[in-house]
Structures are given as structure tokens and as C-alpha cells.
Coordinates of C-alpha atoms in Angstrom, one line a residue:
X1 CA -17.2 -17.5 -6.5
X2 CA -17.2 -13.8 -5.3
X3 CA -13.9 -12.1 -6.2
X4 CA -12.9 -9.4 -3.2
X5 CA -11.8 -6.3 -4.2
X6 CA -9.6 -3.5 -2.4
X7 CA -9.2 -0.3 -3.7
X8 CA -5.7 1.4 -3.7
X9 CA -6.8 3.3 -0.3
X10 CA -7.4 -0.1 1.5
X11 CA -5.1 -0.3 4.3
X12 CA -4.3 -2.9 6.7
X13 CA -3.4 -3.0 10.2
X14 CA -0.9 -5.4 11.1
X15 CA -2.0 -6.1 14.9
X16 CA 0.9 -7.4 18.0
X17 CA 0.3 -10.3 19.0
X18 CA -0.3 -11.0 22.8
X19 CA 2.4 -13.2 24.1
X20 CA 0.1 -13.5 27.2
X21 CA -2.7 -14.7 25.3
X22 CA -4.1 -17.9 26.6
X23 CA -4.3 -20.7 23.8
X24 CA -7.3 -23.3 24.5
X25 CA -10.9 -23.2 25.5
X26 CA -11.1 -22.8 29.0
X27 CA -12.4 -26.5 29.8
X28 CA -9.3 -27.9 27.8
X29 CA -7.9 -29.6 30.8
X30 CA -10.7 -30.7 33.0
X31 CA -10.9 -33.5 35.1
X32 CA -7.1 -34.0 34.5
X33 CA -4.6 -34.3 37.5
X34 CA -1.2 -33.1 36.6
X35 CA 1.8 -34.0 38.4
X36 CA 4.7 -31.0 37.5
X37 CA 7.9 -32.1 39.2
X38 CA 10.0 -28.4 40.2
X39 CA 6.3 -26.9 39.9
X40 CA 7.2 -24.2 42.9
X41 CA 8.4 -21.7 40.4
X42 CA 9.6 -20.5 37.3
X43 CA 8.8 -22.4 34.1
X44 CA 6.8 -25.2 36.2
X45 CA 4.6 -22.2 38.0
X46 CA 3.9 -20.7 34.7
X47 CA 2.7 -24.0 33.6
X48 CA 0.8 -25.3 36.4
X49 CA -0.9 -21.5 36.5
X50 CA -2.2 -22.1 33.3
X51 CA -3.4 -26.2 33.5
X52 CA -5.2 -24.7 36.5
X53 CA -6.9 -22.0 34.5
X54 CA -7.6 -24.8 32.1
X55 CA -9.7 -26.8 34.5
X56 CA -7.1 -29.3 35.6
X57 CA -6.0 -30.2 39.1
X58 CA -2.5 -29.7 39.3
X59 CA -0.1 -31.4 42.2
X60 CA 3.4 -29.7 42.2
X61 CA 6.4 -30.9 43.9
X62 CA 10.2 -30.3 44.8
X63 CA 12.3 -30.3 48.0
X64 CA 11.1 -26.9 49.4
X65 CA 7.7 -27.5 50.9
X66 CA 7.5 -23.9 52.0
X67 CA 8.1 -22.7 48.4
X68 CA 5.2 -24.9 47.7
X69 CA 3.1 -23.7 50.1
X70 CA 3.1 -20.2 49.1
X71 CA 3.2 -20.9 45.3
X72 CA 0.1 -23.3 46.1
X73 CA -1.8 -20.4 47.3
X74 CA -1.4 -18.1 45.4
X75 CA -2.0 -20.2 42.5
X76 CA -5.4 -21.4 43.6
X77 CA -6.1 -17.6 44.5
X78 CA -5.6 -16.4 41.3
X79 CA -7.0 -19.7 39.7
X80 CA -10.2 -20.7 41.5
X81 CA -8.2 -24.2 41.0
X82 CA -7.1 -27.0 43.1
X83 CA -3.0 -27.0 43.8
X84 CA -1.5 -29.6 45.7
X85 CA 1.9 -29.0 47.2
X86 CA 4.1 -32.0 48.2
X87 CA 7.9 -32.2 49.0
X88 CA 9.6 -34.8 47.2
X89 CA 12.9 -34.8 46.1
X90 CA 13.2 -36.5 42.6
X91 CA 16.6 -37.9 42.9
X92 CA 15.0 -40.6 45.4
X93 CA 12.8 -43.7 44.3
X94 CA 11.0 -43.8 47.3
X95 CA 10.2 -40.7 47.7
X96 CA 8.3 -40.4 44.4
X97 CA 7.0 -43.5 45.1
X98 CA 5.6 -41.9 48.4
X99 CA 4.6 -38.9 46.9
X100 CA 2.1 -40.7 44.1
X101 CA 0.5 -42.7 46.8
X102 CA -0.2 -39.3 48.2
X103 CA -1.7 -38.1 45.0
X104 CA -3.8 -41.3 44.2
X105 CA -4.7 -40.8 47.9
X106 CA -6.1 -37.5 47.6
X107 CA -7.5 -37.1 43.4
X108 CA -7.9 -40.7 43.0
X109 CA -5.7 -41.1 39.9
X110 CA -3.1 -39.2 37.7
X111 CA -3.2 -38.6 34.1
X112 CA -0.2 -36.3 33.6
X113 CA 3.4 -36.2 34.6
X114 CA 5.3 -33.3 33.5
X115 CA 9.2 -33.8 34.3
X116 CA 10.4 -30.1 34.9
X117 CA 12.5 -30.1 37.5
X118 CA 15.9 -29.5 36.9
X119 CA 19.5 -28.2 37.9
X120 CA 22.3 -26.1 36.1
X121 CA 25.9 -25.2 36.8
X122 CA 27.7 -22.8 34.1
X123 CA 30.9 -23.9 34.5
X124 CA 34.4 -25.5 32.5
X125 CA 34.1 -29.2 32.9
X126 CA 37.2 -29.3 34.6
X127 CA 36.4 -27.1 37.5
X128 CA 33.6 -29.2 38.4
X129 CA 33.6 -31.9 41.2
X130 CA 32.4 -35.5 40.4
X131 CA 29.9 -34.6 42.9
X132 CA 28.5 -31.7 41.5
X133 CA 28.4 -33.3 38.1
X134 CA 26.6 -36.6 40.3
X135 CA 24.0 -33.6 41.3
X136 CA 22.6 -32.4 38.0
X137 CA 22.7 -36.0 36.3
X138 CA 20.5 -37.2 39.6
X139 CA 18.5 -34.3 39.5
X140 CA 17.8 -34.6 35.7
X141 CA 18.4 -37.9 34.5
X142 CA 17.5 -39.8 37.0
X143 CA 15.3 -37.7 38.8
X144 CA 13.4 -37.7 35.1
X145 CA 13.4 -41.4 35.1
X146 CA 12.4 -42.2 38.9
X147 CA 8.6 -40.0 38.0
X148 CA 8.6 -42.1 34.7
X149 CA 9.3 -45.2 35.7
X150 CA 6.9 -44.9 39.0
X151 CA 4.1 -43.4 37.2
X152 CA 4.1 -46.0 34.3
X153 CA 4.1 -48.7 36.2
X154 CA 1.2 -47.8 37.9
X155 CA -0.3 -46.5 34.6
X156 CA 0.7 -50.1 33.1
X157 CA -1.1 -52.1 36.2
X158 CA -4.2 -50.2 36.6
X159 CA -4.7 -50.6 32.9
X160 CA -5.2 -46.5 32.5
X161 CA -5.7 -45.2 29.1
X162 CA -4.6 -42.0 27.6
X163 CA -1.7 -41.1 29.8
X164 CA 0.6 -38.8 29.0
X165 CA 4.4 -37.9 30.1
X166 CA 5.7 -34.5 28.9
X167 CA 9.4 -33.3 29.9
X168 CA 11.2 -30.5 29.4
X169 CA 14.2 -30.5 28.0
X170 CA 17.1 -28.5 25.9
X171 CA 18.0 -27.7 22.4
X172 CA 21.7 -28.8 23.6
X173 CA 20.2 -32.1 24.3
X174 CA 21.1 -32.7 20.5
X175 CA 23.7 -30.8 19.8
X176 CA 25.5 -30.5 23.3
X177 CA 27.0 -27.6 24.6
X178 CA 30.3 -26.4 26.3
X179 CA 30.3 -25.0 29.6
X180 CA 26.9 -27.1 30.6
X181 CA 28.2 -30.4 30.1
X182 CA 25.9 -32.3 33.4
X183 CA 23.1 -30.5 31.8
X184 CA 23.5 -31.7 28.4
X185 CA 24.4 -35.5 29.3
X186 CA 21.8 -35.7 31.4
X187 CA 18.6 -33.8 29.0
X188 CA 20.4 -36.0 26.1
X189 CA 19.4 -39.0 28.3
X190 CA 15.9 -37.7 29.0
X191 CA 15.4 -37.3 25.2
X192 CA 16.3 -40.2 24.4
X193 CA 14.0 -42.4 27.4
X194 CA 11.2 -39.8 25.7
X195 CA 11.3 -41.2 21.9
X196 CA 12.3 -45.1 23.5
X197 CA 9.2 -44.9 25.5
X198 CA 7.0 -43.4 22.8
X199 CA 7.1 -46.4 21.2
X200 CA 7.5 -49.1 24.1
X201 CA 4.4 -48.1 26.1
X202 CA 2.3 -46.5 23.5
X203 CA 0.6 -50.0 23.6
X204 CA -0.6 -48.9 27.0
X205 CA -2.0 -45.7 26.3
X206 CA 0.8 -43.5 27.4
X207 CA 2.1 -40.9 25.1
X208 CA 5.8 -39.3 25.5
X209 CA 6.8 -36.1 24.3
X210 CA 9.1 -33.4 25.1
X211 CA 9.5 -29.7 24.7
X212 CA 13.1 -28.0 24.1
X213 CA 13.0 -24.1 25.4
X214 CA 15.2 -21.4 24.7
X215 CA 15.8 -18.6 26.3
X216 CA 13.4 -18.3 29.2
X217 CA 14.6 -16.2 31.5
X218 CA 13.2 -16.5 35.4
X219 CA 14.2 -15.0 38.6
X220 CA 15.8 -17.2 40.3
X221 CA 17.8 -19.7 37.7
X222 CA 19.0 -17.2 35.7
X223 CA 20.7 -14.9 38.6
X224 CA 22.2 -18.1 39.5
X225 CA 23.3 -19.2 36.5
X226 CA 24.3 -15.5 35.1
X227 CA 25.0 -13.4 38.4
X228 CA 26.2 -10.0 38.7
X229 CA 26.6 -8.0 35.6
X230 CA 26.5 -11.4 33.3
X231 CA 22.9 -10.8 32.8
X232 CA 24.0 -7.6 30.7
X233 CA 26.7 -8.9 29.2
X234 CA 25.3 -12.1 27.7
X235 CA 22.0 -10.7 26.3
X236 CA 20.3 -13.9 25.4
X237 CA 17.9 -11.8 23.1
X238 CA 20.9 -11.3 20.5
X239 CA 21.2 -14.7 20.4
X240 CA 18.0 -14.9 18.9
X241 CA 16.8 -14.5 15.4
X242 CA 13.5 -13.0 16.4
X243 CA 16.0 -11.0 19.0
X244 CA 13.7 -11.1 22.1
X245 CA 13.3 -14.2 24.5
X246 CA 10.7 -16.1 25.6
X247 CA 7.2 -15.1 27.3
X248 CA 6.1 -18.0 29.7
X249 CA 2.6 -18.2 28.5
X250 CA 3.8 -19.0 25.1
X251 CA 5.6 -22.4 26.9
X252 CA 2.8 -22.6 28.8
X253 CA 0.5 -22.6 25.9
X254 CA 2.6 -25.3 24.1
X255 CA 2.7 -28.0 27.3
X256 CA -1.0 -26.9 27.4
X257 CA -1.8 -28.5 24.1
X258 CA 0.7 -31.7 24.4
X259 CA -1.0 -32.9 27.8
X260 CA -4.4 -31.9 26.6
X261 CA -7.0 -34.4 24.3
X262 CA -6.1 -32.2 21.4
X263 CA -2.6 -33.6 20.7
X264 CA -3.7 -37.1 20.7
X265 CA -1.9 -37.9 17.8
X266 CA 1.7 -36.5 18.9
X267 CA 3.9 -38.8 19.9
X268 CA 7.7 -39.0 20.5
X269 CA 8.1 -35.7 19.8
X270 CA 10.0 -33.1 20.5
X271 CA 8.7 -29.2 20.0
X272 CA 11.2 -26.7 19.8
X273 CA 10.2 -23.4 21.3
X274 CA 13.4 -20.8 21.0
X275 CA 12.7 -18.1 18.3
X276 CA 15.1 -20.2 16.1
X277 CA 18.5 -19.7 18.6
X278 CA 19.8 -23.0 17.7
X279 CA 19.6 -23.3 14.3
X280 CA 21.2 -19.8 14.1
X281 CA 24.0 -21.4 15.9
X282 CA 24.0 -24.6 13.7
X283 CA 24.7 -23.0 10.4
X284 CA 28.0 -23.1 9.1
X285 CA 27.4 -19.9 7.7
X286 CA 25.3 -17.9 9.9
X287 CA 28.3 -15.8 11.4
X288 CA 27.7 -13.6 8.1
X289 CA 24.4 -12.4 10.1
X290 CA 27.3 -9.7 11.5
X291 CA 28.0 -8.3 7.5
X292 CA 27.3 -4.5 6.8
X293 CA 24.7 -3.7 4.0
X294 CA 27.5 -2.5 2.2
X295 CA 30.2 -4.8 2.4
X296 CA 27.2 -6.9 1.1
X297 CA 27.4 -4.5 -1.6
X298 CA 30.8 -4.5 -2.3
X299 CA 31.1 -8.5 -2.6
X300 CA 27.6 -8.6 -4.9
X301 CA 29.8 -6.6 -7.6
X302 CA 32.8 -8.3 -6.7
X303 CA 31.1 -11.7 -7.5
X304 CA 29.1 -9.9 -10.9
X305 CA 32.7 -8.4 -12.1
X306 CA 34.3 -12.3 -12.3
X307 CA 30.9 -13.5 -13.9
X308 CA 31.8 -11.4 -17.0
X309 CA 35.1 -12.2 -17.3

């Protein structure tokens, strides 16, 4: 074996990574048809741009068909890809009944379902309505297990191999969190159906995973969530051992690679993607991130001092 030798004058450039670096080959994803509920913008357009640029034909849905329109276009502009927009609001069976028909209608089949779309209120519990908690449970939970349980079944009786669901989740599924309360209930339920059916229907083919973001910051759920001045005052990024927040090629890469061939072998899983947030938040001890260098100091001869006593 040749040894490799540097002298003393070697140097070596550390190099920044590209958070907008694309992940897979460029065929990754073809002949795939995606179905990305809440696909009109946000995470879902970051992640149907990028099944798109991967080869895949990508059909995206919520309730704002106009929304659709114009992210459809521009997608397939930018894409050279095929972007179906269709209305459909989640919380209704028969709606996502109609809107499958209208994908097996156009593509001929599905292979991907990727539960995205989703609903937020920051809020104390107690100042919420029944009704706006009924919201973001429907939209989430239920709207989460209407795609499922209407693409499986049709999965299940056309005998299709090598299905996949992916949904998007929360780190709060598993450990909760004040102030979001719907939120939480309901992704802890979508968790949960994703493990269950990782084992129920992998018989048939389908694989179930899930991804848990962090800090992701888009346009439009965030300003709602954190209007005004909020933004400024609760900066995510410090929240964050890696102190920035997430790119949206980097979640795009990761739902890339669990709907693609390559993760055949993952299932019932759930990837974390939050520069480590929630496990700063877990530990009993973390708080201490907050001590000076030299109080750190100060305790280290402290604790030396007794140890010779």
C-alpha cells in the first residue's frame, strides 16, 4: 500500500457546501407520477420543483385552483416537466376520491403520494374554538388519512408494486408542543398511521415513511403564523444548533431520495431534518448552551479545588 505524504506547507481548503445543490442523477424519478397534496407552494412547490427536475410527473393539489394554475406553470416552465394542477380539498373523501380518478384518468396510474398539506394556528389552547381546532385536525389528520386510505386501496386492488406514501410531519409529533396543540395531535396521529401502515401494507408493496422538518421558513405560513414584528423577535435560527434554518432544496433532496428506487429498503421511518433544534430543546441540560467562557472557568477550578480536598 502507498503511504501519502503532506509536507508541513500542505494546505487544505475547506469548501461551503451548496444548500441548493441537487442530490440524485437526473433520471432518479422517471416514469414516476407523484401526487403532493398542498403542492401550490411552499415546502410542496420546492418539492414537486425538484421530482419534476428528476424526471417525474408530478400532480399537485389543494383548494386554490388558481394558485395551482400559476405554480403549474411556472413549474413546467422552469422544469421542461409535466405538472398537473387539480383542486381538491383533503378534508373530503370524495373529493380525493374524485381527484385520483382524475389522475388515473390522465397518467394512467400513481406511484407516489406525498401528504403535505397542512394547517397551523399559534395560539393558547384555550383561546381557540372547537371549530378551529376541528380545522387543523381535518386538514391534517384526516385530510392525511383520506389520500392514504384512497390511494391504498386502489394500490391494494390493482395489485401495484412498489408504492410509496411519504408525509410530512413535525418534531412536536413526539414530543408535543405548547401553543400548537391541533398541530401536534393531529401530526402525532399521522405518525403514528405512518409506522402502523409500514408494517400492515408492506405485504402489498407500499412503503410509509415520514419526514419531521424544522425550521423552514416560507412566505406565506410563516407571516401567518409569526406576523408583524414576530418574525424578528422569535429568530428560529437561535433555536438551532447549527444557528441557521433550513434551505428547501435540502428537504427537497431528502423526500427526493425516500420516494425514489434508492430508498427501497426504508421503511417506517421517520428522518429528522432540523439542524438538531429538538434535541437542543430535549436535554435536561442544554440551557447551559447560554454560560460565558469564563464562568466556565470559574466552575472548572471551583470543581478541581473540592477534588483535592
Amino acid at each position: 500500500m502507498k503511504s501519502i505524504l503532506f509536507s508541513k506547507s500542505s494546505t487544505f481548503t475547506k469548501k461551503t457546501m451548496d444548500l441548493n445543490a441537487k442530490m440524485l442523477r437526473d433520471d432518479a424519478l422517471s416514469g414516476k407520477v407523484i401526487v403532493v397534496t398542498g403542492g401550490g407552494s411552499g415546502l410542496g412547490k420546492a418539492m414537486t420543483h425538484y421530482f419534476l427536475e428528476l424526471g417525474a410527473i408530478v400532480a399537485i393539489t389543494s383548494r386554490d385552483i388558481d394558485k395551482l394554475k400559476a405554480t403549474a406553470l411556472e413549474l413546467e416552465t422552469a422544469t421542461g416537466g409535466t405538472c398537473l394542477p387539480l383542486a381538491c380539498d383533503v378534508r373530503h373523501y370524495n373529493q380525493v376520491e374524485e381527484m385520483l380518478q382524475h389522475v388515473l384518468k390522465t397518467f394512467g396510474k400513481v406511484d407516489v403520494l406525498v401528504n403535505n398539506a397542512a394547517g397551523n394556528f399559534i395560539s393558547p389552547t384555550e383561546r381557540l374554538s372547537a371549530n378551529a381546532f376541528d380545522t387543523i385536525i381535518d386538514i391534517v389528520l384526516k385530510g392525511s388519512k383520506n389520500c392514504t386510505l384512497a390511494l391504498g386501496k386502489h394500490w391494494i386492488d390493482t395489485k401495484q408494486e412498489s408504492s410509496v406514501i411519504l408525509n410530512i410531519v413535525t418534531t412536536y409529533a413526539w414530543t408535543g408542543s405548547a401553543y400548537v396543540v391541533p398541530s401536534a395531535t393531529a401530526k402525532a396521529g399521522v405518525l403514528a398511521m405512518t409506522r402502523s401502515l409500514a408494517v400492515e401494507w408492506a405485504k402489498y408493496g407500499i412503503r410509509s415513511n415520514a419526514i419531521a422538518p424544522g425550521p423552514f421558513p416560507t412566505k406565506g405560513a410563516w407571516d401567518r403564523l409569526l406576523p408583524g414584528d414576530l418574525k424578528e423577535k422569535f429568530d428560529l435560527a437561535k433555536k438551532v444548533p447549527l444557528k441557521r434554518v433550513g434551505n428547501h432544496q435540502e428537504l427537497a433532496n431528502l423526500a427526493a431520495y425516500l420516494v425514489s428506487d434508492f430508498s427501497g429498503y426504508v421503511n417506517g421511518e421517520v428522518i429528522t431534518i432540523d439542524g438538531g433544534e429538538w434535541l437542543q430543546g430535549a436535554g435536561q441540560f442544554n440551557l447551559l448552551e447560554a454560560v460565558p467562557t469564563e464562568l466556565w472557568d470559574m466552575l472548572e477550578m471551583m470543581i478541581k479545588s473540592k477534588g483535592t480536598k
